[in-house]
Each structure stands twice: as C-alpha cells, then as structure tokens.
Tab-separated table of C-alpha atoms in Angstrom:
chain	number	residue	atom	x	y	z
W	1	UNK	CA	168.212	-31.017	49.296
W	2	UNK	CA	170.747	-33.216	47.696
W	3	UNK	CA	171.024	-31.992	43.934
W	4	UNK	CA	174.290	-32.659	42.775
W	5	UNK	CA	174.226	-36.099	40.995
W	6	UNK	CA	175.828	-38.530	43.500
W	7	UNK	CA	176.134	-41.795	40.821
W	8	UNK	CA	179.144	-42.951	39.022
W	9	UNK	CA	178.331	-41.074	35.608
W	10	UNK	CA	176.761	-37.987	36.527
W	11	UNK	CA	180.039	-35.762	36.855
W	12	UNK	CA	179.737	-35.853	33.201
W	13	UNK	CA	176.908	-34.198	32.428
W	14	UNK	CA	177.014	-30.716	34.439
W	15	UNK	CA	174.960	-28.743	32.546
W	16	UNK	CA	171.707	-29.673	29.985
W	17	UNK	CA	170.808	-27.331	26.867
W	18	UNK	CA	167.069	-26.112	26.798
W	19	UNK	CA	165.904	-25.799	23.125
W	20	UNK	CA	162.837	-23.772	23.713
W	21	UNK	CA	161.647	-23.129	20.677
W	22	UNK	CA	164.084	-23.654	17.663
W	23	UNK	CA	163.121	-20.892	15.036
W	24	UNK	CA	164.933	-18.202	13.078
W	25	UNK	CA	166.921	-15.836	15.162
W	26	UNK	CA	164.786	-13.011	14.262
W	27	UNK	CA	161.870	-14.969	15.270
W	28	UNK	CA	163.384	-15.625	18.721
W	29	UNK	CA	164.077	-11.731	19.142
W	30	UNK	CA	160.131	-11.196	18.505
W	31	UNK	CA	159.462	-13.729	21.215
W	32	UNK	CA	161.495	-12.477	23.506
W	33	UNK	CA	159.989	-9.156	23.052
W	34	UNK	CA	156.452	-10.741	23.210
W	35	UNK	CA	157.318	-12.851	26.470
W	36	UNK	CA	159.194	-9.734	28.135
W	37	UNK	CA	156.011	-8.112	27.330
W	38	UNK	CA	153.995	-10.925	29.079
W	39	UNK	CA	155.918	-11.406	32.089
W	40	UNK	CA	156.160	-6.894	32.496
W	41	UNK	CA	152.176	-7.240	32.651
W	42	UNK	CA	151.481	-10.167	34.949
W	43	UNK	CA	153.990	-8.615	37.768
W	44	UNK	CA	152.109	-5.387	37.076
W	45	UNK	CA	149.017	-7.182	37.368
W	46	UNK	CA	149.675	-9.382	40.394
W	47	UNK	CA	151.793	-6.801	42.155
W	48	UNK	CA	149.059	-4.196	42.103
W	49	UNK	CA	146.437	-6.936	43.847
W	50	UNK	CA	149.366	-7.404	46.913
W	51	UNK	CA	149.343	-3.375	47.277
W	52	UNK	CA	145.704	-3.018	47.154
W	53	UNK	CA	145.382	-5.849	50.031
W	54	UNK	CA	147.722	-5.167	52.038
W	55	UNK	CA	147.188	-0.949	51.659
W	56	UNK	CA	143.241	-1.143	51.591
W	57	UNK	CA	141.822	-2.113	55.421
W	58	UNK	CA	138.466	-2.666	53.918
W	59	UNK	CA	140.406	-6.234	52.346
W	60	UNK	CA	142.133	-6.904	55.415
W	61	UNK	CA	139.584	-10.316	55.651
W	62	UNK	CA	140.195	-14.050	54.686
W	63	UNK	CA	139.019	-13.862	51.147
W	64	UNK	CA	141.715	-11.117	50.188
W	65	UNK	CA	144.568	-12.325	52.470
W	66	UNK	CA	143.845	-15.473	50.487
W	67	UNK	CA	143.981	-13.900	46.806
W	68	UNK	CA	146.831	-11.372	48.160
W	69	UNK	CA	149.523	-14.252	48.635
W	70	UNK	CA	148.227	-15.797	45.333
W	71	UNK	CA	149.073	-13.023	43.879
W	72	UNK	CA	152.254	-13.237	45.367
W	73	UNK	CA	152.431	-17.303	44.351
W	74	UNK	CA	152.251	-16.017	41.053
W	75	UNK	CA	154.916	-13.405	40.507
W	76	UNK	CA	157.320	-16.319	41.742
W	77	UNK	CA	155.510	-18.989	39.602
W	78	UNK	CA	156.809	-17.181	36.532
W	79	UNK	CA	159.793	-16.269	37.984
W	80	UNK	CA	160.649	-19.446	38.224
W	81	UNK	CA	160.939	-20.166	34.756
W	82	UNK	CA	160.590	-17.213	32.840
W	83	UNK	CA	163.375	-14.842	32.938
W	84	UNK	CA	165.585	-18.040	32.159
W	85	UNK	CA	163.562	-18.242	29.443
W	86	UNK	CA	164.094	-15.033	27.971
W	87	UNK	CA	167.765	-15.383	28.192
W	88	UNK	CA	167.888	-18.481	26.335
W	89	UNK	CA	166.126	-16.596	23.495
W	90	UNK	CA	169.117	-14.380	23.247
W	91	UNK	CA	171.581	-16.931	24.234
W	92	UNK	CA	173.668	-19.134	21.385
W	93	UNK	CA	174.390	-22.165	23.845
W	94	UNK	CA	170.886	-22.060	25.805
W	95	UNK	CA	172.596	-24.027	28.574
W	96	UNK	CA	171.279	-24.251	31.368
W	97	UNK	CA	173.670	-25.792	34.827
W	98	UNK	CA	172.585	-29.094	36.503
W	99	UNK	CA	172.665	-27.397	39.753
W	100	UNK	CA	170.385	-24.741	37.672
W	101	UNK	CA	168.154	-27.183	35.584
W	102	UNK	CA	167.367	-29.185	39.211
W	103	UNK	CA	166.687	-25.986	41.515
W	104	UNK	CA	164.091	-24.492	38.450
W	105	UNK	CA	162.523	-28.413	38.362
W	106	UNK	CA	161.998	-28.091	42.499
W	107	UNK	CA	160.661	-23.970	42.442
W	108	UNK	CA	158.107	-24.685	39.250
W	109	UNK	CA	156.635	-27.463	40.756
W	110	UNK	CA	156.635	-26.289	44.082
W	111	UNK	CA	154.514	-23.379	43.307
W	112	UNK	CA	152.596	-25.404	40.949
W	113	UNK	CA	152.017	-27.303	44.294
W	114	UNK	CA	151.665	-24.789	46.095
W	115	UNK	CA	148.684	-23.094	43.797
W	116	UNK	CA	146.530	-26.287	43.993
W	117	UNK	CA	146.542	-26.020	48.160
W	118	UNK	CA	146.094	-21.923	47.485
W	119	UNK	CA	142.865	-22.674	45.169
W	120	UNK	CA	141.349	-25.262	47.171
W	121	UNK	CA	141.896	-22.781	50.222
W	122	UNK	CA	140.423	-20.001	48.792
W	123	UNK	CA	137.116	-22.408	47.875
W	124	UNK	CA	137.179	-23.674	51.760
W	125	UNK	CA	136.956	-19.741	52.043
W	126	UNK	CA	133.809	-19.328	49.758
W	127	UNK	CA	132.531	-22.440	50.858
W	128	UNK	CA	132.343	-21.526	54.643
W	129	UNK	CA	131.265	-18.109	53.466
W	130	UNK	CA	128.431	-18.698	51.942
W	131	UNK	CA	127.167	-21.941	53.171
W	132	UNK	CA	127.679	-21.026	56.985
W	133	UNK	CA	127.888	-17.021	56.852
W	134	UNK	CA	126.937	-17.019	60.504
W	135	UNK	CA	129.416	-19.165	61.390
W	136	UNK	CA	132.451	-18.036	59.219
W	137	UNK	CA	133.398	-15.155	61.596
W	138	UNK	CA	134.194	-17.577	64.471
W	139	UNK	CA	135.422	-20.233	62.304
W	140	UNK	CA	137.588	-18.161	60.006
W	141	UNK	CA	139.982	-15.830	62.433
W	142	UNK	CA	142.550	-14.106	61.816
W	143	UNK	CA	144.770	-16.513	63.675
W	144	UNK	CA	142.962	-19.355	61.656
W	145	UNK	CA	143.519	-17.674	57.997
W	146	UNK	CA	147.231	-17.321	59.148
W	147	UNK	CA	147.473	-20.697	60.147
W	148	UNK	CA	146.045	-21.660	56.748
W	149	UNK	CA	147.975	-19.622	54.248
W	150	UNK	CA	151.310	-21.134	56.258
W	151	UNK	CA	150.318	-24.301	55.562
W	152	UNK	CA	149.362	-23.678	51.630
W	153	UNK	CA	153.082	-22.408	51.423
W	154	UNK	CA	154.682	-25.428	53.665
W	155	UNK	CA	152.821	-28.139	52.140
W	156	UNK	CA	153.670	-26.843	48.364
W	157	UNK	CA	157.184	-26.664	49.094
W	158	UNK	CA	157.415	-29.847	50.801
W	159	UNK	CA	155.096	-32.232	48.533
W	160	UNK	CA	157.428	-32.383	45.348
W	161	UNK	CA	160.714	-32.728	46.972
W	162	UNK	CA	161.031	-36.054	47.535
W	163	UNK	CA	160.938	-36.836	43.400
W	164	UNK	CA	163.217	-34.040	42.886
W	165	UNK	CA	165.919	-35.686	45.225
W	166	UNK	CA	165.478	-38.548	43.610
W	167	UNK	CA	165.719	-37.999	39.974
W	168	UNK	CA	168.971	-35.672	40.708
W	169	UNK	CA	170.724	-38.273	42.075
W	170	UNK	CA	170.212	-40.515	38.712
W	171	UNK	CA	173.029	-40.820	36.554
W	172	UNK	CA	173.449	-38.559	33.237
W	173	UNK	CA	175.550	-39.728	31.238
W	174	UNK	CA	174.458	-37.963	27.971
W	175	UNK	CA	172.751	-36.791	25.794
W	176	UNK	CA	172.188	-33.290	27.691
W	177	UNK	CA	169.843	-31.742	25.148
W	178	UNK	CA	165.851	-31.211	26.651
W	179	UNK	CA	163.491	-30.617	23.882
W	180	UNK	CA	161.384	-27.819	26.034
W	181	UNK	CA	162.041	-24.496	27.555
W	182	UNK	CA	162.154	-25.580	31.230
W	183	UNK	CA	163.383	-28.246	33.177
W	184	UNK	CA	160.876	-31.190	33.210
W	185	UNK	CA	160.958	-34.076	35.374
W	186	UNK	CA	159.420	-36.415	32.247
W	187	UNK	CA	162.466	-35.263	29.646
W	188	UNK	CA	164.893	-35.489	32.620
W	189	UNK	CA	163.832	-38.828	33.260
W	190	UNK	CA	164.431	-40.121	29.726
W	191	UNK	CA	167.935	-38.404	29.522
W	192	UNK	CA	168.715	-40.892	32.757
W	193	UNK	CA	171.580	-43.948	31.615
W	194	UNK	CA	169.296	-45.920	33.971
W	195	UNK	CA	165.861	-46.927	33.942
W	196	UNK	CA	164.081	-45.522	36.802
W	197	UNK	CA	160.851	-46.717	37.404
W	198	UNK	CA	160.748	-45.514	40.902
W	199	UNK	CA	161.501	-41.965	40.724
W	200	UNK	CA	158.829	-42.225	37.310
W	201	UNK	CA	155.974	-43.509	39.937
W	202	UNK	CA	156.946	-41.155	42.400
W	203	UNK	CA	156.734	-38.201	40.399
W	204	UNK	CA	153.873	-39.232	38.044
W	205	UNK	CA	151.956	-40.360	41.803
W	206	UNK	CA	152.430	-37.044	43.703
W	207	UNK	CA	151.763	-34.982	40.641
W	208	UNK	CA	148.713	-36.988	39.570
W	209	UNK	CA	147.186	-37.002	43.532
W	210	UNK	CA	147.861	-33.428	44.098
W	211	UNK	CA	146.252	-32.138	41.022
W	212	UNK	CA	143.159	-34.783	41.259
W	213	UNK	CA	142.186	-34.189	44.871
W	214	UNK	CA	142.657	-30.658	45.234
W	215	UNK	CA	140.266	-30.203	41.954
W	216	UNK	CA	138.193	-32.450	43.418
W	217	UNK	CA	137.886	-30.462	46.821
W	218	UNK	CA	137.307	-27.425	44.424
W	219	UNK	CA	134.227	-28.888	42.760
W	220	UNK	CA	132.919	-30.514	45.560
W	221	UNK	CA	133.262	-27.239	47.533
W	222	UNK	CA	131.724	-24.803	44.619
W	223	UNK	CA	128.820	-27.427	43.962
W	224	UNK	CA	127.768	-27.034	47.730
W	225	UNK	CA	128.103	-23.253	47.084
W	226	UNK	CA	125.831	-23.345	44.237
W	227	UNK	CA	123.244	-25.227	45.645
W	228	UNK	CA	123.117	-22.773	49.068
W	229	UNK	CA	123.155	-19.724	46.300
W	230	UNK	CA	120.286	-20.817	44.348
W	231	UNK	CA	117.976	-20.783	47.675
W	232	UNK	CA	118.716	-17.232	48.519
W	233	UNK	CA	116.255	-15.034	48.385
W	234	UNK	CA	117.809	-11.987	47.296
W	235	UNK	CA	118.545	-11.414	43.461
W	236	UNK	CA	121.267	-8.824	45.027
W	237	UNK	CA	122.850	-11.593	47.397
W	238	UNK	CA	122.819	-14.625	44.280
W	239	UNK	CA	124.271	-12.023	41.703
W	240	UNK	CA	127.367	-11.191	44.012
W	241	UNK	CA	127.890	-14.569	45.122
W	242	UNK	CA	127.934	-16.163	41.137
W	243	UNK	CA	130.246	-12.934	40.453
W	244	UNK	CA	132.977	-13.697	43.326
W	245	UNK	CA	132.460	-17.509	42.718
W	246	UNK	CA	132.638	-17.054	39.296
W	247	UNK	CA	135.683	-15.406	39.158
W	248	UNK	CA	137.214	-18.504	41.453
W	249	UNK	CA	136.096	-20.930	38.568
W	250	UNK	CA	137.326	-19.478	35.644
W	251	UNK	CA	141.016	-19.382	37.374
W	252	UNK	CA	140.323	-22.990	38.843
W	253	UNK	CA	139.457	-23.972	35.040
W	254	UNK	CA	142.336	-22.309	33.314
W	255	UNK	CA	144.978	-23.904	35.444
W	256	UNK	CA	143.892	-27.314	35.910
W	257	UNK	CA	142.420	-27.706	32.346
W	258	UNK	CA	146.199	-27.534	31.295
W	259	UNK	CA	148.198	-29.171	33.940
W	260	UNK	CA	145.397	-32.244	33.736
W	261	UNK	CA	146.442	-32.877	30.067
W	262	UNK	CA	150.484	-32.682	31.007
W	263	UNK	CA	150.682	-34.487	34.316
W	264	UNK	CA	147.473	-36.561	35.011
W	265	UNK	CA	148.381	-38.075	31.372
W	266	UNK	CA	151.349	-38.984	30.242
W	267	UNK	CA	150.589	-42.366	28.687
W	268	UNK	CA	149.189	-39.665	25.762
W	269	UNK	CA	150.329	-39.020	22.616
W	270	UNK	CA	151.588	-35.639	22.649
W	271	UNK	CA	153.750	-33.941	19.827
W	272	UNK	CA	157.005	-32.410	20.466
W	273	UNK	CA	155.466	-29.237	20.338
W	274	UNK	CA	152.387	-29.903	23.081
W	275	UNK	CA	154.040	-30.014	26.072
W	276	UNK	CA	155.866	-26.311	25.790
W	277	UNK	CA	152.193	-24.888	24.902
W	278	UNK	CA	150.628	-26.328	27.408
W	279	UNK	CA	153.615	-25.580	29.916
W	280	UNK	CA	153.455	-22.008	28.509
W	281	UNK	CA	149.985	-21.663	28.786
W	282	UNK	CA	149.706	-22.148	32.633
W	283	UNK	CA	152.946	-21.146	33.767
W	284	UNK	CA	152.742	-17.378	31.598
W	285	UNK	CA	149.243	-16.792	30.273
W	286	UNK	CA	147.310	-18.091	33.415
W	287	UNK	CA	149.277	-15.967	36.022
W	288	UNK	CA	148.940	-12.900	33.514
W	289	UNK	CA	144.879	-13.460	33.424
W	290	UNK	CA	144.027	-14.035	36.699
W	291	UNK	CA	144.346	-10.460	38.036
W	292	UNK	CA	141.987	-9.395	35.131
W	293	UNK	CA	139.744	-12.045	36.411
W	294	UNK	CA	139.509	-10.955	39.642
W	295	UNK	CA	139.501	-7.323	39.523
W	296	UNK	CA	137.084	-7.172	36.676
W	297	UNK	CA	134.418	-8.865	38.110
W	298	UNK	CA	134.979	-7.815	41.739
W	299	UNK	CA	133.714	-4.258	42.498
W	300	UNK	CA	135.850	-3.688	45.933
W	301	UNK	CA	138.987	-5.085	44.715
W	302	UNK	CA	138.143	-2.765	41.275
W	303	UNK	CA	137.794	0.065	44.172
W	304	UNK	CA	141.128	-0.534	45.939
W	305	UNK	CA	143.241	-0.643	42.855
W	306	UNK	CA	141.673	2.492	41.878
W	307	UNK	CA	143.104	3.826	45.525
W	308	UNK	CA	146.271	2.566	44.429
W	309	UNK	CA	146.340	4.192	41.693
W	310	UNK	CA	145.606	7.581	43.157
W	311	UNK	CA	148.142	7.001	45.542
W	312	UNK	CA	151.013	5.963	42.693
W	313	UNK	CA	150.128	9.517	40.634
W	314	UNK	CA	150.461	11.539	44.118
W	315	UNK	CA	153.926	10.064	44.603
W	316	UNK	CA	154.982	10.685	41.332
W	317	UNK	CA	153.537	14.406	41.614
W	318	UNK	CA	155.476	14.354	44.383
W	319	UNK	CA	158.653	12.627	43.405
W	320	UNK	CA	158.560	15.450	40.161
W	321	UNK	CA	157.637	18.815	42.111
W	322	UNK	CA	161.299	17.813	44.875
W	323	UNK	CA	163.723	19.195	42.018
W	324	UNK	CA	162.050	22.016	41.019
W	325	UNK	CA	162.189	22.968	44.943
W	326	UNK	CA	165.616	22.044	44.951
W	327	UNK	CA	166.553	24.197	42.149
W	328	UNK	CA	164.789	27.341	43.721
C-alpha cells in the first residue's frame, strides 16, 4: 500500500496534529485516566471470551468460533486508535506522522469493515441455526466455519484500501491540524490543496454500501429467525433462542446506530463536537459492552468464564506457593 504522498506538495506536510479534545490540562489528565480505564476493561472483557472459547470444548462450535474472533476484532478495533489516543492526552504537540495518521485511517476502518462481515456472519450462523437446525450440522462444518471467518478477515482488510491509497496520494499542502482524535478520511479530505471528488465518492460509496447491506442482511436474517421462533412449541426452546438472538441485536444496534449517523450521512449538519462522540462511542464504549452483552445473557458462555476464572486463581495459587518452596 502506497502511503507516502506521491504529489508535488505533499513532502510538506509530514505529520498532522490531532486535537482530540481541547480542554484544561487537568481535564485531559482525568480523561486519560477515564479512557485508560475504558480500554483496561474491554481487553479484560474481550480477552476473557477468546480464553473461554478456545479453553472450553463445550464452545468449540460455529456460534463461539464466530464470537471468539470478534472478540479478538475488537481488542484490535481499539487498538487501533486508542492508545494513540491516550498519548495525545499527555502529549503538548499531539502530532501524529503522515505515515502514522494514514496506517491508523487503513486499521480503523478495516476492522470497522471487518465487524460488519463478522456480524452479518454470526446472523447467517443464527439464521441457519434456527431456521434449518437439522440441516446446520452438514451445512455448517468445521471446514465451512473456517472458510467463513477467513473470509470476514480478508474481505475487511481488503474493502477500504482502495480509498485509503487514494486519498494518501493527494497533496497536503497545509493546514495539518484535524479537529478529532483519530485520523478521518472526511477531515483528511478537506485538508487536501486539491479538490477530490473521486477519492470523496469512493470513500463515502464503500463506506455507505458496506454498512447498508450488511445491516440489511442482519435484519433480513433475524426477521426470518423471529418468525421460525414464534412457531416453536416449546416456551424453553423460544426463551433461549430470543436470549442468544437478543444478545446479537443489541450489539448489531449499538454499532450501526452510530456509524449510520457518521458515514451513511455526511450531507448532515453535525457540530464540531459530534463526530468525536459518535467516533468514541463505537470505537471505545461498543467494544467495552459487548462482552457484558454476551456473557450476561448467555448461560454457557457465563459457565466457561467462570472455568476461566477457576483456572486464573489456581495459577496464581500456584505462581505464589513456588517461592515459598524455593526458600525452604
């Protein structure tokens, strides 16, 4: 990927200056404690779904492979932005490089990407699931889940790089300064010394399909889901299906109800201050909820963390009783 600016006036811009949020410098300590706080929990969080998948053979099936590499998807979705984040808040210059500011552009919308195929995989999952249960074995192997989660990751990676490529090698001139606490392609695009329509309908087109029809295979699938769930017989069989369904939603809702107002929009009026809360809100506050989602409404996954757990104060018993041997 070409992202060193190859026109005439880009050599003079070679790094851009993230304001985040311009406050007090005592307020920027307290958010940076606050965020740090954040980000600590959600890698907690999400790492302690990837152990209990990948340690608990009772989750070894599609639906948990599935929500085991979202978990993963989402320890590197806020590492994308977030720990430059927190250094900015302690930083006087907040600069960021333009090597920097373009690979952070590329990784947070990549995984953005990247979640939309995950969530419209994991409703194919339900979908199949429920609607065809005696069917799903055959359809859904282990060969076949693989095959899917692969192409969740290459797809993602692959769908926003052509914009990226082309909005690096626009000429920057100057100003540097990006009124937000990430790299954006809509404030990089109005730093450009050129007009570029193209790489604006290239970007706004790839982030406007990806978003629309992979919410629109989610609704599509979950409507189908409902309407087989309602017909079952058992109050048992309806109660677990609306809980692991459920769960699906509410993440499906949180992240799309966000990025639909920043990307699907942009002809809206927003205020200087809208675009960093919705940015924060699905790129730090989604990825931290969604492992409370899951495991709160999901009694097996509630069961393997609790294995986990067991496991984590048996090591520690362990780690703690080696130097008292030692010393004896």
């Amino acid at each position: 990927m070409n992202i060193s600016g190859s026109g005439s006036h880009s050599e003079s811009v070679s790094e851009f200056i993230l304001l985040g949020f311009p406050c007090s410098r005592e307020i920027q300590v307290i958010l940076c404690m606050f965020f740090s706080i954040i980000y600590l929990l959600t890698l907690v969080g999400n790492g302690a779904i990837i152990c209990a998948v990948c340690w608990d053979q009772h989750l070894h099936t599609p639906m948990y492979i599935l929500l085991g590499n979202f978990a993963f998807l989402e320890i590197w979705y806020v590492n994308s932005t977030v720990p430059n984040t927190l250094v900015n808040f302690l930083s006087e210059t907040k600069a960021i490089s333009f090597t920097g500011c373009f690979l952070q552009l590329y990784f947070f919308f990549s995984m953005g990407s990247t979640e939309c195929f995950f969530l419209s995989a994991m409703s194919f999952d339900r979908y199949f699931a429920i609607c065809h249960p005696l069917h799903y074995a055959t359809v859904m192997t282990g060969q076949r889940c693989f095959n899917l989660v692969i192409s969740c990751w290459v797809c993602g990676f692959l769908w926003y790089l052509v914009p990226v490529i082309l909005i690096s090698r626009l000429p920057f001139c100057g100003p540097n300064v990006i009124d937000h606490f990430v790299c954006d392609s809509g404030p990089l695009l109005t730093l450009s010394c050129v007009p570029a329509p193209m790489s604006k309908l290239t970007s706004y087109t790839l982030s406007s399909l990806i978003i629309l029809l992979s919410f629109l295979f989610i609704l599509i699938s979950y409507a189908l889901v409902l309407l087989t769930v309602l017909r079952l017989p058992s109050a048992s069989s309806r109660h677990k299906a609306f809980s692991t369904c459920g769960s699906h939603l509410a993440v499906v809702l949180l992240f799309y109800g966000t990025i639909m107002v920043m990307h699907v929009s942009p002809g809206s009026s927003h205020s200087a201050l809208m675009p960093k809360m919705m940015t924060l809100f699905y790129a730090m506050v989604t990825p931290l909820f969604n492992p409370l989602i899951y495991c709160l409404r999901n009694k097996d996954m509630k069961n393997a963390l609790w294995k986990v757990l067991e496991k984590f104060k048996i090591s520690l018993k362990v780690f703690g009783s080696r130097p008292r041997r030692n010393m004896e």
